[in-house]
Each structure stands twice: as structure tokens, then as C-alpha cells.
Coordinates of C-alpha atoms and ligand atoms in Angstrom, one line a residue:
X27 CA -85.8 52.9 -68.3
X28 CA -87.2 50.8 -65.1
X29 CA -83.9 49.6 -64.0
X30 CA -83.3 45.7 -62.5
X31 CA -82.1 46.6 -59.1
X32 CA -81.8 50.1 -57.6
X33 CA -80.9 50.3 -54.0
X34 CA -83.2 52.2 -51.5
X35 CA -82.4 54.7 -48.6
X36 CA -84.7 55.2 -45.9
X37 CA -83.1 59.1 -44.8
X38 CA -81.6 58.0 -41.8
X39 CA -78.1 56.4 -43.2
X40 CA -76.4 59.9 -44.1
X41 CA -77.3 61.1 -40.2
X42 CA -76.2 57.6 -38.4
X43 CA -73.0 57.5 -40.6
X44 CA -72.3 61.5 -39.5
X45 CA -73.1 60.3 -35.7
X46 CA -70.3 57.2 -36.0
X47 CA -67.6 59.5 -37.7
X48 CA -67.9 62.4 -35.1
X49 CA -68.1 59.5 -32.4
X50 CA -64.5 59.5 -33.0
X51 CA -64.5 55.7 -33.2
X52 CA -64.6 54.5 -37.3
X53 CA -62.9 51.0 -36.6
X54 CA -65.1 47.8 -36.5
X55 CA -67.1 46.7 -33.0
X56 CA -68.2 49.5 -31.9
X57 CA -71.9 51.1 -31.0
X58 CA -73.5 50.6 -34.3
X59 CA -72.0 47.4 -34.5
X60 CA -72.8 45.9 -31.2
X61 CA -76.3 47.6 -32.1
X62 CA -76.5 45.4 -35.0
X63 CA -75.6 42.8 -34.1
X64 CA -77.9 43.4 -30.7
X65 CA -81.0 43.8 -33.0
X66 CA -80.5 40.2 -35.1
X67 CA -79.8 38.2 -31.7
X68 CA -83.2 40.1 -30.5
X69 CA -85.4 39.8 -33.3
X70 CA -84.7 36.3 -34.4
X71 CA -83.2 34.3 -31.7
X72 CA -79.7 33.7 -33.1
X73 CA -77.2 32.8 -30.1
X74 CA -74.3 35.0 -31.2
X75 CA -74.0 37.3 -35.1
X76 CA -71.2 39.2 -35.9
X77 CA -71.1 41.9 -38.5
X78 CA -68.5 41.3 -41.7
X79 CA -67.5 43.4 -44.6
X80 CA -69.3 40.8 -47.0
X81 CA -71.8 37.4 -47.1
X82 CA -68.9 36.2 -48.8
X83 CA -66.7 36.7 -46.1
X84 CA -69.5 35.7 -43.5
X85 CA -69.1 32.1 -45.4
X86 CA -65.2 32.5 -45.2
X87 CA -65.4 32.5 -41.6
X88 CA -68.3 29.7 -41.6
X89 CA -65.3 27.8 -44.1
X90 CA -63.0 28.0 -41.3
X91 CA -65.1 27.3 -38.2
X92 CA -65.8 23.6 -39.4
X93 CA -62.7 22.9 -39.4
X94 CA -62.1 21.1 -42.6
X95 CA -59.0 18.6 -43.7
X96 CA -57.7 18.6 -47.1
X97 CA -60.1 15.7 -48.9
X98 CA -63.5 16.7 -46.5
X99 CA -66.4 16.9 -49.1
X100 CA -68.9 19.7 -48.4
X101 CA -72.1 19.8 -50.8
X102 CA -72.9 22.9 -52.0
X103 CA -75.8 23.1 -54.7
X104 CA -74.8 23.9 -57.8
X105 CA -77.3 26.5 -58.9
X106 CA -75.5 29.3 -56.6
X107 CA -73.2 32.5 -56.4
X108 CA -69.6 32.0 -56.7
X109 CA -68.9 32.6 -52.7
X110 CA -71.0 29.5 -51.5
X111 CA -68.5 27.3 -53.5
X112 CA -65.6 29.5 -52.9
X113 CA -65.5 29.8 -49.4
X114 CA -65.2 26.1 -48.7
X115 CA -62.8 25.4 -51.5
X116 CA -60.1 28.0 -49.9
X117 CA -60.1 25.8 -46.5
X118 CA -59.1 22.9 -48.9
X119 CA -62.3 20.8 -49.4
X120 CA -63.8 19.0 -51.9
X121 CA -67.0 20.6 -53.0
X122 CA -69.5 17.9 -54.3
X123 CA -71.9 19.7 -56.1
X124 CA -75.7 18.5 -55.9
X125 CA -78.6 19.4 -58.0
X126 CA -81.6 22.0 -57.6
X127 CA -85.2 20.5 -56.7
X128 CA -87.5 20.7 -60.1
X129 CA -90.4 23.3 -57.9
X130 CA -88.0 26.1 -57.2
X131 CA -83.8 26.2 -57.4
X132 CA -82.9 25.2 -53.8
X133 CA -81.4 22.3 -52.9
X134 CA -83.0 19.0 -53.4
X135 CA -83.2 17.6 -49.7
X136 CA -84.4 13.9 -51.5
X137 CA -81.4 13.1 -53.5
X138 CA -78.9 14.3 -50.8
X139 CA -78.3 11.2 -49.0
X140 CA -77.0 9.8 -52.1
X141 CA -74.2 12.7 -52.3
X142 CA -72.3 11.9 -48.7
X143 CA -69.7 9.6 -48.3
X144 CA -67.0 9.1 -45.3
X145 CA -65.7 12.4 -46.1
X146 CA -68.2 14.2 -46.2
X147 CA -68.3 17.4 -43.6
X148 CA -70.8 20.2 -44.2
X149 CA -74.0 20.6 -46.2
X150 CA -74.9 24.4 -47.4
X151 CA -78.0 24.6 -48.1
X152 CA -79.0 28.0 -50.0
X153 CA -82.3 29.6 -49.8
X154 CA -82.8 31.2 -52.9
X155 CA -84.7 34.6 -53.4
X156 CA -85.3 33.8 -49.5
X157 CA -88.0 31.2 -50.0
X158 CA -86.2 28.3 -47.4
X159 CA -85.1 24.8 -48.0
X160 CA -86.6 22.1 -46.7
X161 CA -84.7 22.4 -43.5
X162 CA -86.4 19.7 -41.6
X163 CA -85.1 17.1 -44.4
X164 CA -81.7 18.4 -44.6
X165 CA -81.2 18.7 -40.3
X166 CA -82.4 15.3 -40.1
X167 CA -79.7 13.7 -43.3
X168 CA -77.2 16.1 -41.2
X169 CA -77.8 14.4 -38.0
X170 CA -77.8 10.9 -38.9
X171 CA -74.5 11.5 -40.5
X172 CA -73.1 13.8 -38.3
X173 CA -72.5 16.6 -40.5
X174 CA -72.6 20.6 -40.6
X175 CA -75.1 22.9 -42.1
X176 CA -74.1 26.1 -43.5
X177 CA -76.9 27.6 -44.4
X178 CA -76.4 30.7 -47.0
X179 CA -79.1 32.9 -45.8
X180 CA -77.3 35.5 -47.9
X181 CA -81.0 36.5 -49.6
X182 CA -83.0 35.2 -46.6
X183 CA -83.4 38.1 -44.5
X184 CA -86.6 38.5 -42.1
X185 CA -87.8 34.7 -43.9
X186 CA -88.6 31.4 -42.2
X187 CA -89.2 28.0 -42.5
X188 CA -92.5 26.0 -40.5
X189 CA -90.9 23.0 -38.9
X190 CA -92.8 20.2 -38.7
X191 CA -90.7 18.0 -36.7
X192 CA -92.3 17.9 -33.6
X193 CA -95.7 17.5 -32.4
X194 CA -96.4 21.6 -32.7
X195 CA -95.7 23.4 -35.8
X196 CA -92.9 25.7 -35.0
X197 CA -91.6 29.2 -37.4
X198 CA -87.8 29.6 -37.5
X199 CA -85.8 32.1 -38.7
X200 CA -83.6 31.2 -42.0
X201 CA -80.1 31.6 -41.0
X202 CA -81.4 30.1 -37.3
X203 CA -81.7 26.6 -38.1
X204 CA -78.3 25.1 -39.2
X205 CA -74.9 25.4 -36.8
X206 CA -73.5 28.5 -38.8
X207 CA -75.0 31.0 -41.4
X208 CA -73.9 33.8 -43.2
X209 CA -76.3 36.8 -44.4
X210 CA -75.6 39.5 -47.1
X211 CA -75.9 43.0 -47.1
X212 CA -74.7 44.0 -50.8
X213 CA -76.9 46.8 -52.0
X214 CA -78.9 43.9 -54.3
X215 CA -80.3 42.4 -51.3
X216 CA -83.4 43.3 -49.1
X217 CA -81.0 45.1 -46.6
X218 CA -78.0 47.0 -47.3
X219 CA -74.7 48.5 -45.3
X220 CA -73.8 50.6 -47.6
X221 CA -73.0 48.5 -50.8
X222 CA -71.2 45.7 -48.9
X223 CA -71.8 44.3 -45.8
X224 CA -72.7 41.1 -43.8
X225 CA -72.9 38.9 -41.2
X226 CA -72.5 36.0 -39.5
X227 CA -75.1 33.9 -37.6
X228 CA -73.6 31.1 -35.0
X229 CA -76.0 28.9 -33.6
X230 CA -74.5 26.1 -32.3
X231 CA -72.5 27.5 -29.0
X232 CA -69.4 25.2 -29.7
X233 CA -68.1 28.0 -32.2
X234 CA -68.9 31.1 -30.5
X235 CA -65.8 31.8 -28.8
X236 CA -63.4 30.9 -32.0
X237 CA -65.9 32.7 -34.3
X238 CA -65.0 36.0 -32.3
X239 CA -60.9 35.1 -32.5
X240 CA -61.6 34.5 -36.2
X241 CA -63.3 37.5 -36.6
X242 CA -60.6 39.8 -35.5
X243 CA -57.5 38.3 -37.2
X244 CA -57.0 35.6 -34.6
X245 CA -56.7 37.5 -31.5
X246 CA -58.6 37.4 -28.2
X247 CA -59.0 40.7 -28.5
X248 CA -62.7 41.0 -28.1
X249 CA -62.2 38.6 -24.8
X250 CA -59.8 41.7 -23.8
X251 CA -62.6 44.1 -24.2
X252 CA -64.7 42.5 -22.4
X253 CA -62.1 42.4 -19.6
X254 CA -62.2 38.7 -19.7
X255 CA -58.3 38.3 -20.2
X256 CA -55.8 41.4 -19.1
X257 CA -53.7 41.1 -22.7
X258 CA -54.4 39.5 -25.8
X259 CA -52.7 38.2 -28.4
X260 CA -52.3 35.8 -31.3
X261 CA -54.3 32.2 -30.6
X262 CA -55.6 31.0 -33.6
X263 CA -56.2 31.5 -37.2
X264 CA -58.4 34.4 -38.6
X265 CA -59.0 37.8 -40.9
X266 CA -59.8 41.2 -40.8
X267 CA -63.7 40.0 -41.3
X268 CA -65.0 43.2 -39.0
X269 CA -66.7 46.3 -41.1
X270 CA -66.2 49.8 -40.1
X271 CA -68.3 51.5 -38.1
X272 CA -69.9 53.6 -40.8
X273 CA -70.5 50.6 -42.9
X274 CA -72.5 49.1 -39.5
X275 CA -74.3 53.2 -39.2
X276 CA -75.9 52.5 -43.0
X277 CA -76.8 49.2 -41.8
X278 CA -78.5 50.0 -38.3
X279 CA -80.9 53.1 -40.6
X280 CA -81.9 50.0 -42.9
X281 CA -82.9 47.7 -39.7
X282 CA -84.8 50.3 -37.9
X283 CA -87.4 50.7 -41.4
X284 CA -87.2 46.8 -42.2
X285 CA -90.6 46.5 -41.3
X286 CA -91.2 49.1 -43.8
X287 CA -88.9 47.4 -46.8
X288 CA -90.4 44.4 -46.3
X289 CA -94.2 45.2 -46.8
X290 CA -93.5 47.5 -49.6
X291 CA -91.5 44.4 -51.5
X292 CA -93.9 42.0 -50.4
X293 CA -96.8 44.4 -52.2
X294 CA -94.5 44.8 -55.1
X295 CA -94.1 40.5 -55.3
X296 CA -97.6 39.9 -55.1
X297 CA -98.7 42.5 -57.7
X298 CA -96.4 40.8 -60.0
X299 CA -97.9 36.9 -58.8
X300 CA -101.5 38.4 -59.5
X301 CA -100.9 40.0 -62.6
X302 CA -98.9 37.2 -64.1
X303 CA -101.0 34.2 -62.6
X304 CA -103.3 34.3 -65.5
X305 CA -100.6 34.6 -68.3
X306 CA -98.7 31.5 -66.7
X307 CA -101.3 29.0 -66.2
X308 CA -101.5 29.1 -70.4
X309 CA -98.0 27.6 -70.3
X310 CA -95.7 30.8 -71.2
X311 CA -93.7 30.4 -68.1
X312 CA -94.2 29.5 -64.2
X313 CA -94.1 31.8 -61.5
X314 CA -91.9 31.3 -58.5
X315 CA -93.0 28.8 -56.0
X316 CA -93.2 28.8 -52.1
X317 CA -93.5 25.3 -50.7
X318 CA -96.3 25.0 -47.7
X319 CA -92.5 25.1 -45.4
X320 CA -91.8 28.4 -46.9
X321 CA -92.4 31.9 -46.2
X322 CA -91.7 34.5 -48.8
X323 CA -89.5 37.6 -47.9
X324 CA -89.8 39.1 -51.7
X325 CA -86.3 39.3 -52.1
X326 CA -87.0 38.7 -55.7
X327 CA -89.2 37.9 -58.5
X328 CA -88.7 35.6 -61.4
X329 CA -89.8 33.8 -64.0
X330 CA -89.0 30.4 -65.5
X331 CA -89.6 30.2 -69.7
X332 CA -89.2 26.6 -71.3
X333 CA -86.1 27.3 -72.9
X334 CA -82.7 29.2 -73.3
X335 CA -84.0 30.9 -76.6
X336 CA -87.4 32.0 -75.2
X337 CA -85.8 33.9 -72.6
X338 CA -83.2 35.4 -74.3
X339 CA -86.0 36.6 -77.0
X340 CA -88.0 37.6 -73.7
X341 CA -85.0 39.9 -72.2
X342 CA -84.4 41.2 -75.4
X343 CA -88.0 42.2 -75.8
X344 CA -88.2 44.0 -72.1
X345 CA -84.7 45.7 -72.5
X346 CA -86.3 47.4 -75.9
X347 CA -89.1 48.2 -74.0
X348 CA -86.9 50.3 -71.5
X349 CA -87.2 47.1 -68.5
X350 CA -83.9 46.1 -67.6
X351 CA -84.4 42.0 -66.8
X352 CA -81.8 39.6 -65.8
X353 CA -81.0 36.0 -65.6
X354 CA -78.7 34.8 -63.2
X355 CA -76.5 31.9 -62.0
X356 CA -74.3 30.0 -64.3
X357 CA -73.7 25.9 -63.4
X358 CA -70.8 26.3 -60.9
X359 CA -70.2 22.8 -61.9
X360 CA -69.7 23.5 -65.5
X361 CA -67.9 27.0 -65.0
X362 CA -64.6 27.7 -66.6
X363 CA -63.2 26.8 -63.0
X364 CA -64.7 23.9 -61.7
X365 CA -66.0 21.5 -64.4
X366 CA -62.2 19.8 -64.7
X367 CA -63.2 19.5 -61.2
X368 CA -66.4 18.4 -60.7
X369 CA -67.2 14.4 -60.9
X370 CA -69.1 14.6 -64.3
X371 CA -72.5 14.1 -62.9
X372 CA -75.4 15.9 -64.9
X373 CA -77.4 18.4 -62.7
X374 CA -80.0 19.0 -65.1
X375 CA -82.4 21.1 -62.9
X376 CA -79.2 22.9 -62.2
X377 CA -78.5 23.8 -65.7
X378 CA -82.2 24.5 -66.7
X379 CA -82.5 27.1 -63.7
X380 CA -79.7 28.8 -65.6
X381 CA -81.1 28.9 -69.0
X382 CA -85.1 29.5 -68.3
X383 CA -84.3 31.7 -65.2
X384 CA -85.6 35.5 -65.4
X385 CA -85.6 38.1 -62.6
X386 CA -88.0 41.0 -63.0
X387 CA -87.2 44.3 -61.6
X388 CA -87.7 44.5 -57.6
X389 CA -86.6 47.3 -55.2
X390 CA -88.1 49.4 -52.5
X391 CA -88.5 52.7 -55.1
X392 CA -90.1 50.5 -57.5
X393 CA -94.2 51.6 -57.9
X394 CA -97.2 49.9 -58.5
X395 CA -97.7 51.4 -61.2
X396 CA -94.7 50.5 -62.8
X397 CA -95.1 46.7 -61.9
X398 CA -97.9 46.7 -63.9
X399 CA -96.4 48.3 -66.8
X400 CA -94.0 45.4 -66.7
X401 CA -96.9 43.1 -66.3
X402 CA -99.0 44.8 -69.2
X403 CA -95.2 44.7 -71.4
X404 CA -95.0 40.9 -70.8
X405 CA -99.2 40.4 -71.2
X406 CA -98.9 41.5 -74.8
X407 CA -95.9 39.8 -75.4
X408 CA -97.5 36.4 -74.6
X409 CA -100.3 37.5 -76.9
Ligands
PLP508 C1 -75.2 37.8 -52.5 C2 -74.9 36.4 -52.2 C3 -73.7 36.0 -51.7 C4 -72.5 36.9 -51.5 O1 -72.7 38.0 -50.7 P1 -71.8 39.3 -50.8 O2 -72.2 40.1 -49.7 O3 -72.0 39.9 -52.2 O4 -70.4 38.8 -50.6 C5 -73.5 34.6 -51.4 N1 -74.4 33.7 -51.6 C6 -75.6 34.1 -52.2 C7 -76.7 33.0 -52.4 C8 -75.9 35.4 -52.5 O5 -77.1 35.7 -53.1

């Protein structure tokens, strides 16, 4: 059986996790944090990350940092996990749900405007399977209204986005571009911390310092480390959103090898492009697609078939076959949750993304050889 997802340690993660326990120091921001957290500000520019236990607490504390009143909309696509939505609607907001683009699943930067209103606050743009948004579009809505981006970068690691908004193309790091972002490290993603992990990206200086009270259940206490203030106490609202330090050790064995994880995925994706090019331009399926914007970090590969019952019919087929395949999201506006609460707009690129949508197997440990297997598996299928 070639499973769906199967997560991959590069040898160091056992040793750094032994270093941080006889360190004597397990609780959060400490060496392998600050390390962390070091290594992102370094290698992509972002003014101030902090590590959390989860993306979906790294959106939690993006929730909180903008500040929202009870009525504030926030749009959020639709075609999305759970935790993009969630986070906002804990802090009270409204989420207006907006449809996916008709190339790939993000975000449809076009029909935006149309979505915001007086109350309208934040817009969360999600980069999904780390192929970005069109950032440029959604900055410049964002400005003109004077609103927050979120992005959810929480599959974006190591991607960017070519802005062409000045004179000179410029490459920016996903999770770099809007005020806040949030990243995930749960053992599906490119990156893991042991199984859960995250952070959060701050761009925009105006949050820095309240991001850090937030952080550590609404104390200055990081302030107090620093030797900034001689006590600290209780100043605003917050969580427990730090990891331990041996979640942070995993993490810092994954970053030193990204390099490494990333060119073996990337070799995996394109095998899979390559090999299934010729099937898809006969009009079985289409293969994922990176705008000229986009870069591609290979967090994952899928495939979109023309309708609910092909792809069931196509899962079935590569589960008998021993390939575990998966779809994924549901509509978040038509889930068991929401849909009394959404407005009763149709999001129909939305709800095709979660009918056609496939995800072929993609990890680290993952051969060649197998990929083409899979390839050959789905070659006679089509037949
Ligand atoms: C994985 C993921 C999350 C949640 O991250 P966790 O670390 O599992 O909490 C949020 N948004 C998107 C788009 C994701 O893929």
C-alpha cells in the first residue's frame, strides 16, 4: 500500500529533542525556539515570527490582533480548512465567505471587491497547496479599503509570489506580504514539529509588541526577559499559544534539511506533471495550475476530474490498487455549521473543488519509482 501522506524524519529530530530535555529548559521560548524563530526572520525577511503549538492557533492569535467588534465581516474563501473560518468567528465576526478562482482553488482576487461592505475588516487569503494568490490584487482591494490581510500560509512554506507592482519585478515570501500570517507545521505539511506545530508571521510592526503579550497568556513577560520592564504582569488579552521546547527541537532538524525536502518534493511533483501531462490534455482531468505570479513549493499534488462520480470511481479504483488518494475540503459555507449562517450565495467553483478534487500521494519517502507506478495505475485507467 503507497500510503497518502507519511511524514519524513531527516535523523537529527530524536538528537535535538534529547539536547532540549537534558538542557533542563522543556517550557516554550527557549534556544530552539528563538532558533526558530531566528532562522524564518533570516531566510525570508519577516519582521517578527513566533512559534505556536498549531497554524490553527497561529490564526487564533492573527483573530485577535485585528481587533475585531462583534458585526466586523472578514472574507475568508470558502474552499478551506476549518481553522481559517474558525479563528475569526471565535473573536465574534462575521465570516463572508467568497468563492475560489476557476484555474486553481485560491481565492478569486476579481470578484472580491464585490464582497466588502462598511464592516468589512480583514481579507484571508489562502494559498492553497502553496501555489500563492494573486497578492498584488488582493493588497491593492485591501488598501483602498483599508482592510487587513491574513494570509494562511499554513501550506505555503519556502513559496513566493513575483510582484509586479512596481517598476522591477520583485519575489516575496508567502506569509511576507499581508500584515499577519500564520504557517503550519502538522506532520501533513512540507515541515513538521513533531505532529503539531506552527507559527506566526507579523509584518506590519503595529502588532509586534501585542503579538508577544498574546502569545504568552497576556503578560509582558517576554518584555521581562528581555529586561525591558523589572516585573510583569497581566496587560492584555491572550493564550498559552507558545510550544514546548521539544516540539521547537523537531522543528529546528526539519529547517536545517529544508533545502533537502524541498528538491526531493519538487522532483516527486514534476514526475507526476510529466507523466500525467499527456493523459490530461485528452480531457480525463487537469493538472494543478501555477499562475505566471506563482511559484510552486510541491506541498501537494492533485487532480481535478469533471465530476463527483468520476472521482469517487477514480479513488475507489487506486485504493484497490493499494494507492491511498484523497479529496479534501468540504464547502465551509454549506457545512453542518455554517450554511444557516452563510448569506445563501452560490460559490460554485467552491463546491466543484470539493467534488472533482483529488490529492495523489506526496511525501519526502515517496520514490520515483513509485510515482510512476501511480502514474502507470491512472494511465491504464484512462485507457
Ligand atoms: C493545515 C492547515 C491549517 C491548520 O493548521 P494546523 O497546524 O493543523 O492547526 C489551516 N489552514 C490551512 C489552509 C491548512 O492547510
Amino acid at each position: 500500500m503507497i500510503n497518502f501522506n507519511q511524514p519524513h524524519l531527516t535523523g537529527k529530530e530524536a538528537h535535538y529533542m534529547y539536547e532540549a530535555v537534558f538542557a533542563g529548559k522543556l517550557s516554550g521560548n527557549g534556544k530552539f525556539t528563538k532558533r526558530c524563530q531566528a532562522w524564518f526572520e533570516e531566510r525570508y525577511g519577516f519582521r517578527k515570527t513566533l512559534l505556536t503549538t498549531s497554524g490553527t492557533d497561529a490564526l487564533e492569535m492573527c483573530a485577535m490582533l485585528c481587533d475585531l467588534k462583534p458585526g466586523d465581516e472578514v472574507i475568508v474563501p470558502s474552499y478551506t480548512f476549518v481553522s481559517t473560518a474558525l479563528a475569526f468567528l471565535r473573536e465574534g465576526a462575521k465570516v463572508v465567505f467568497a468563492d475560489s478562482m476557476q484555474r486553481n482553488p485560491n481565492l478569486d482576487a476579481e470578484t472580491l471587491e464585490a464582497l466588502i461592505t462598511p464592516k468589512t475588516k480583514v481579507i484571508v487569503p489562502v494559498h492553497y497547496a502553496g501555489v500563492a494568490c494573486d497578492m498584488d490584487a488582493i493588497m491593492t482591494v485591501a488598501e483602498k479599503h483599508h482592510l487587513l490581510v491574513v494570509e494562511d500560509a499554513a501550506q505555503a512554506i519556502d513559496s513566493y509570489y513575483l510582484s509586479r507592482k512596481s517598476e522591477v519585478e520583485s519575489q516575496k515570501p508567502l506569509g511576507g506580504i499581508g500584515h499577519l500570517a500564520a504557517f503550519s507545521f502538522h506532520e501533513t505539511k512540507n515541515i513538521t514539529a513533531g505532529g503539531e506545530g506552527g507559527l506566526l508571521v507579523v509584518n506590519d510592526e503595529r502588532f509586534v509588541r501585542r503579538a508577544e503579550i498574546i502569545w504568552e497568556k497576556g503578560t509582558n513577560r517576554a518584555e521581562f526577559f528581555r529586561g525591558e520592564v523589572n516585573k510583569y504582569g497581566w496587560v492584555d488579552m491572550g493564550s498559552s499559544f507558545l510550544p514546548s521546547e521539544v516540539n521547537a527541537a523537531f522543528l529546528w532538524a526539519q529547517l536545517e534539511n529544508i533545502d533537502d525536502i524541498q528538491a526531493k518534493r519538487k522532483s516527486l511533483w514534476e514526475t507526476y506533471y510529466e507523466r500525467l501531462a499527456p493523459i490530461a490534455v485528452k480531457g480525463a482531468f487537469t493538472l494543478p495550475d501555477i499562475p505566471s505570479y506563482a511559484t510552486n513549493n510541491a506541498h501537494m499534488f492533485y487532480i481535478v476530474l469533471p465530476s463527483l462520480e468520476a472521482r469517487t470511481a477514480f479513488i475507489k479504483y487506486l485504493k484497490e490498487n493499494g494507492v491511498g488518494a484523497v479529496f479534501h475540503y468540504l464547502s465551509l459555507h454549506s457545512s453542518e455549521y455554517y450554511k444557516s449562517r452563510h448569506d445563501g450565495r452560490a460559490l460554485p467553483q467552491c463546491d466543484r473543488y470539493a467534488d472533482c478534487l483529488v490529492r495523489l500521494p506526496l511525501f519526502y519517502d515517496l520514490t520515483i519509482e513509485e510515482v510512476n507506478h501511480i502514474c502507470d495505475l491512472i494511465d491504464t485507467y484512462f485507457q
